[in-house]
Amino acid sequence: DAGVIQSPRHEVTEMGQEVTLRCKPISGHNSLFWYRQTMMRGLELLIYFNNNVPIDDSGMPEDRFSAKMPNASFSTLKIQPSEPRDSAVYFCASRLTGPWQYFGPGTRLTVL
Amino acid sequence: SQQGEEDPQALSIQEGENATMNCSYKTSINNLQWYRQNSGRGLVHLILIRSNEREKHSGRLRVTLDTSKKSSSLLITASRAADTASYFCATVLIKAAGNKLTFGGGTRVLVKP
């Protein structure tokens, strides 16, 4: 079975540009999580969805960040406009009913 | 602030030695999970211990939990070069909706052949 799929794997953009990160969870999983990992702040939960509905977005840094899950097999995390401090690795994870989360390989974002 | 804090931040050992890392947390938990992250990759779950358990084993992994001290330890026995990775503890708080995880800062483990 394919694991969590994220695209792109690497993104380099300039400050002010819009960035869209994509995630395909494991088929059948009903919870999806977006994390950001930086050296300074470690691994932070940004938002999570249950059955495509956003449950907790308290980790979203500011209004420049938005996330959607239009269906059970796809989610996006958008940053508009991007800033250099948004540079990080962004992970998507999904979960079925058990305690484990299954992580994707991450998207390394660099904002110049 | 992060729920979990890990100690040490980095650990370097020889192949065959044991590696021990610790995790402390601040509030009552439902369970505590350990994950491994290889360089440039996503996290992979290793082992889970529930709040009513004190010790669990899985292969070369041994996890302990002391809820009175709000701390956990992960022991990797007979380490191998392939164990080189970062290890994270993650807590699930009591009544946390959706089994939301809060991660510690991680321990970077280097196993030298």
CSV table of C-alpha atoms in Angstrom, one decimal:
chain,number,residue,atom,x,y,z
A,1,ASP,CA,0.0,0.0,0.0
A,2,ALA,CA,1.2,3.5,-0.7
A,3,GLY,CA,1.9,5.6,2.3
A,4,VAL,CA,1.0,9.3,2.7
A,5,ILE,CA,2.0,11.1,-0.4
A,6,GLN,CA,3.2,14.7,-0.4
A,7,SER,CA,4.0,17.1,-3.2
A,8,PRO,CA,6.2,18.8,-4.1
A,9,ARG,CA,9.1,17.3,-2.1
A,10,HIS,CA,11.0,20.5,-2.4
A,11,GLU,CA,9.8,24.0,-3.1
A,12,VAL,CA,11.9,27.2,-3.5
A,13,THR,CA,10.1,30.4,-3.9
A,14,GLU,CA,10.5,34.1,-3.4
A,15,MET,CA,9.0,36.1,-0.6
A,16,GLY,CA,5.5,37.3,-1.4
A,17,GLN,CA,4.7,34.3,-3.6
A,18,GLU,CA,1.8,31.9,-3.0
A,19,VAL,CA,2.8,28.4,-2.0
A,20,THR,CA,0.5,25.4,-2.1
A,21,LEU,CA,1.5,22.1,-0.5
A,22,ARG,CA,-0.4,18.9,-1.3
A,23,CYS,CA,-1.1,15.8,0.6
A,24,LYS,CA,-2.8,12.5,-0.2
A,25,PRO,CA,-3.5,10.5,3.0
A,26,ILE,CA,-3.5,6.7,3.2
A,27,SER,CA,-6.7,5.4,1.7
A,28,GLY,CA,-9.4,4.9,4.3
A,29,HIS,CA,-7.8,7.0,7.0
A,30,ASN,CA,-10.2,9.6,8.4
A,31,SER,CA,-7.9,12.0,10.2
A,32,LEU,CA,-5.3,14.2,8.6
A,33,PHE,CA,-2.7,16.4,10.3
A,34,TRP,CA,-0.4,19.1,9.0
A,35,TYR,CA,2.9,19.7,10.9
A,36,ARG,CA,5.7,22.1,10.5
A,37,GLN,CA,9.3,21.3,11.6
A,38,THR,CA,12.0,23.8,12.1
A,39,MET,CA,15.3,23.7,14.1
A,40,MET,CA,14.1,26.4,16.4
A,41,ARG,CA,10.6,25.3,17.1
A,42,GLY,CA,10.7,21.6,16.5
A,43,LEU,CA,7.6,19.8,15.2
A,44,GLU,CA,4.5,21.8,15.5
A,45,LEU,CA,0.9,20.8,14.8
A,46,LEU,CA,-0.7,23.3,12.5
A,47,ILE,CA,-4.2,21.9,11.9
A,48,TYR,CA,-6.0,18.6,11.8
A,49,PHE,CA,-9.1,17.4,10.1
A,50,ASN,CA,-11.5,14.6,11.0
A,51,ASN,CA,-13.7,13.2,8.2
A,52,ASN,CA,-12.6,16.2,6.1
A,53,VAL,CA,-13.7,18.7,8.7
A,54,PRO,CA,-11.2,21.0,10.4
A,55,ILE,CA,-11.2,20.2,14.1
A,56,ASP,CA,-8.4,22.3,15.5
A,57,ASP,CA,-6.5,25.0,13.7
A,58,SER,CA,-5.1,26.7,16.7
A,59,GLY,CA,-1.6,25.9,15.5
A,60,MET,CA,-1.9,27.9,12.3
A,61,PRO,CA,0.5,30.7,12.7
A,62,GLU,CA,-1.5,33.5,11.1
A,63,ASP,CA,-4.0,34.4,8.4
A,64,ARG,CA,-1.4,33.8,5.7
A,65,PHE,CA,-1.9,30.1,6.3
A,66,SER,CA,-4.9,28.2,5.2
A,67,ALA,CA,-5.7,24.5,4.8
A,68,LYS,CA,-8.5,22.7,3.0
A,69,MET,CA,-9.6,19.1,2.7
A,70,PRO,CA,-12.2,19.0,-0.1
A,71,ASN,CA,-12.4,15.2,0.0
A,72,ALA,CA,-11.1,12.2,1.9
A,73,SER,CA,-8.1,11.7,-0.4
A,74,PHE,CA,-6.7,15.2,-0.7
A,75,SER,CA,-5.7,18.2,1.4
A,76,THR,CA,-3.8,21.4,0.7
A,77,LEU,CA,-1.9,23.8,2.9
A,78,LYS,CA,-1.5,27.2,1.3
A,79,ILE,CA,0.7,30.1,2.4
A,80,GLN,CA,-0.1,33.5,0.8
A,81,PRO,CA,2.0,35.6,0.9
A,82,SER,CA,5.0,33.5,1.9
A,83,GLU,CA,7.8,35.0,4.0
A,84,PRO,CA,11.3,33.8,4.7
A,85,ARG,CA,10.4,32.7,8.2
A,86,ASP,CA,8.0,30.2,6.7
A,87,SER,CA,11.0,28.1,5.5
A,88,ALA,CA,10.6,24.7,7.1
A,89,VAL,CA,9.8,21.1,6.4
A,90,TYR,CA,6.0,20.6,6.3
A,91,PHE,CA,4.7,17.1,7.0
A,92,CYS,CA,1.3,15.6,6.5
A,93,ALA,CA,0.2,12.7,8.5
A,94,SER,CA,-3.0,10.5,8.5
A,95,ARG,CA,-4.6,8.2,11.0
A,96,LEU,CA,-7.4,5.7,11.0
A,97,THR,CA,-8.9,4.8,14.4
A,98,GLY,CA,-5.8,3.7,16.3
A,99,PRO,CA,-3.3,5.9,18.1
A,100,TRP,CA,-0.6,5.9,15.4
A,101,GLN,CA,-0.1,8.7,12.9
A,102,TYR,CA,1.5,7.8,9.5
A,103,PHE,CA,3.7,10.5,8.2
A,104,GLY,CA,4.5,11.5,4.6
A,105,PRO,CA,8.0,12.3,3.5
A,106,GLY,CA,7.6,16.0,3.9
A,107,THR,CA,7.9,19.1,1.7
A,108,ARG,CA,11.0,21.2,2.3
A,109,LEU,CA,10.0,24.8,1.7
A,110,THR,CA,12.6,27.5,1.2
A,111,VAL,CA,11.3,31.1,0.9
A,112,LEU,CA,14.0,33.5,-0.3
B,1,SER,CA,5.7,25.6,25.0
B,2,GLN,CA,6.3,22.0,24.0
B,3,GLN,CA,4.6,19.3,26.1
B,4,GLY,CA,7.6,17.0,25.9
B,5,GLU,CA,11.2,17.8,26.5
B,6,GLU,CA,13.8,15.3,25.6
B,7,ASP,CA,17.2,14.6,27.0
B,8,PRO,CA,19.9,14.4,25.8
B,9,GLN,CA,19.5,16.5,22.7
B,10,ALA,CA,22.2,14.4,21.0
B,11,LEU,CA,23.8,11.1,21.7
B,12,SER,CA,26.8,9.4,20.1
B,13,ILE,CA,27.6,5.7,20.8
B,14,GLN,CA,29.4,2.8,19.3
B,15,GLU,CA,27.6,0.0,17.6
B,16,GLY,CA,26.5,-2.7,20.1
B,17,GLU,CA,26.1,-0.2,22.9
B,18,ASN,CA,22.8,0.7,24.4
B,19,ALA,CA,21.2,4.1,23.8
B,20,THR,CA,18.9,5.7,26.4
B,21,MET,CA,16.9,8.8,26.0
B,22,ASN,CA,14.4,10.5,28.2
B,23,CYS,CA,11.3,12.5,27.8
B,24,SER,CA,9.5,14.7,30.3
B,25,TYR,CA,6.1,16.2,30.0
B,26,LYS,CA,4.0,18.7,31.9
B,27,THR,CA,0.3,17.6,32.0
B,28,SER,CA,-1.6,14.3,32.5
B,29,ILE,CA,-1.5,12.1,29.5
B,30,ASN,CA,-3.6,9.3,27.9
B,31,ASN,CA,-0.6,7.7,26.3
B,32,LEU,CA,2.9,8.5,25.2
B,33,GLN,CA,4.4,7.5,21.8
B,34,TRP,CA,7.9,7.3,20.4
B,35,TYR,CA,8.7,8.0,16.8
B,36,ARG,CA,11.9,7.8,14.8
B,37,GLN,CA,12.9,10.1,12.0
B,38,ASN,CA,15.7,9.3,9.6
B,39,SER,CA,17.4,12.2,8.0
B,40,GLY,CA,15.3,13.8,5.4
B,41,ARG,CA,12.3,11.5,6.0
B,42,GLY,CA,9.0,11.5,7.8
B,43,LEU,CA,8.4,10.1,11.2
B,44,VAL,CA,7.8,6.5,11.8
B,45,HIS,CA,6.0,5.2,14.9
B,46,LEU,CA,8.0,2.8,17.1
B,47,ILE,CA,6.1,2.1,20.4
B,48,LEU,CA,3.3,3.3,22.5
B,49,ILE,CA,2.8,3.1,26.3
B,50,ARG,CA,-0.5,3.9,28.0
B,51,SER,CA,-0.8,5.9,31.1
B,52,ASN,CA,-1.6,2.8,33.2
B,53,GLU,CA,1.5,0.9,32.0
B,54,ARG,CA,4.9,1.1,33.4
B,55,GLU,CA,7.0,-0.7,30.9
B,56,LYS,CA,6.7,-2.1,27.4
B,57,HIS,CA,9.1,-4.0,25.1
B,58,SER,CA,9.2,-4.3,21.3
B,59,GLY,CA,12.2,-6.1,19.9
B,60,ARG,CA,15.3,-4.2,20.9
B,61,LEU,CA,13.2,-1.3,22.3
B,62,ARG,CA,12.2,-0.9,25.9
B,63,VAL,CA,10.0,2.0,27.1
B,64,THR,CA,9.3,3.0,30.6
B,65,LEU,CA,6.7,5.5,32.0
B,66,ASP,CA,6.7,7.1,35.4
B,67,THR,CA,3.5,9.2,35.6
B,68,SER,CA,4.4,10.5,39.1
B,69,LYS,CA,7.5,12.1,37.6
B,70,LYS,CA,5.9,12.8,34.3
B,71,SER,CA,8.7,11.1,32.4
B,72,SER,CA,9.4,8.3,30.0
B,73,SER,CA,12.6,6.7,28.7
B,74,LEU,CA,13.4,4.8,25.5
B,75,LEU,CA,16.2,2.3,25.6
B,76,ILE,CA,17.6,0.8,22.4
B,77,THR,CA,19.7,-2.2,23.2
B,78,ALA,CA,22.6,-3.6,21.1
B,79,SER,CA,22.4,-0.5,18.8
B,80,ARG,CA,23.2,-0.8,15.1
B,81,ALA,CA,24.4,1.8,12.6
B,82,ALA,CA,20.9,1.7,11.1
B,83,ASP,CA,19.5,3.1,14.4
B,84,THR,CA,21.1,6.4,13.6
B,85,ALA,CA,18.2,8.8,13.5
B,86,SER,CA,16.3,11.3,15.6
B,87,TYR,CA,13.9,10.0,18.2
B,88,PHE,CA,10.8,11.9,19.3
B,89,CYS,CA,8.4,11.4,22.1
B,90,ALA,CA,4.9,12.5,21.6
B,91,THR,CA,2.1,12.8,24.2
B,92,VAL,CA,-1.6,12.4,23.9
B,93,LEU,CA,-3.3,14.5,26.5
B,94,ILE,CA,-6.3,13.3,28.5
B,95,LYS,CA,-9.4,14.3,26.6
B,96,ALA,CA,-7.4,15.4,23.6
B,97,ALA,CA,-9.7,15.5,20.6
B,98,GLY,CA,-8.6,13.4,17.7
B,99,ASN,CA,-5.6,11.9,19.6
B,100,LYS,CA,-3.7,15.1,19.0
B,101,LEU,CA,0.0,14.6,19.5
B,102,THR,CA,2.4,17.0,21.1
B,103,PHE,CA,6.0,16.3,20.2
B,104,GLY,CA,9.2,16.8,22.1
B,105,GLY,CA,12.3,18.4,20.7
B,106,GLY,CA,13.9,15.0,19.8
B,107,THR,CA,17.1,13.3,20.5
B,108,ARG,CA,19.6,12.9,17.7
B,109,VAL,CA,21.3,9.5,18.0
B,110,LEU,CA,24.5,8.6,16.1
B,111,VAL,CA,25.6,5.0,16.1
B,112,LYS,CA,29.2,4.7,15.0
B,113,PRO,CA,30.1,1.4,13.3
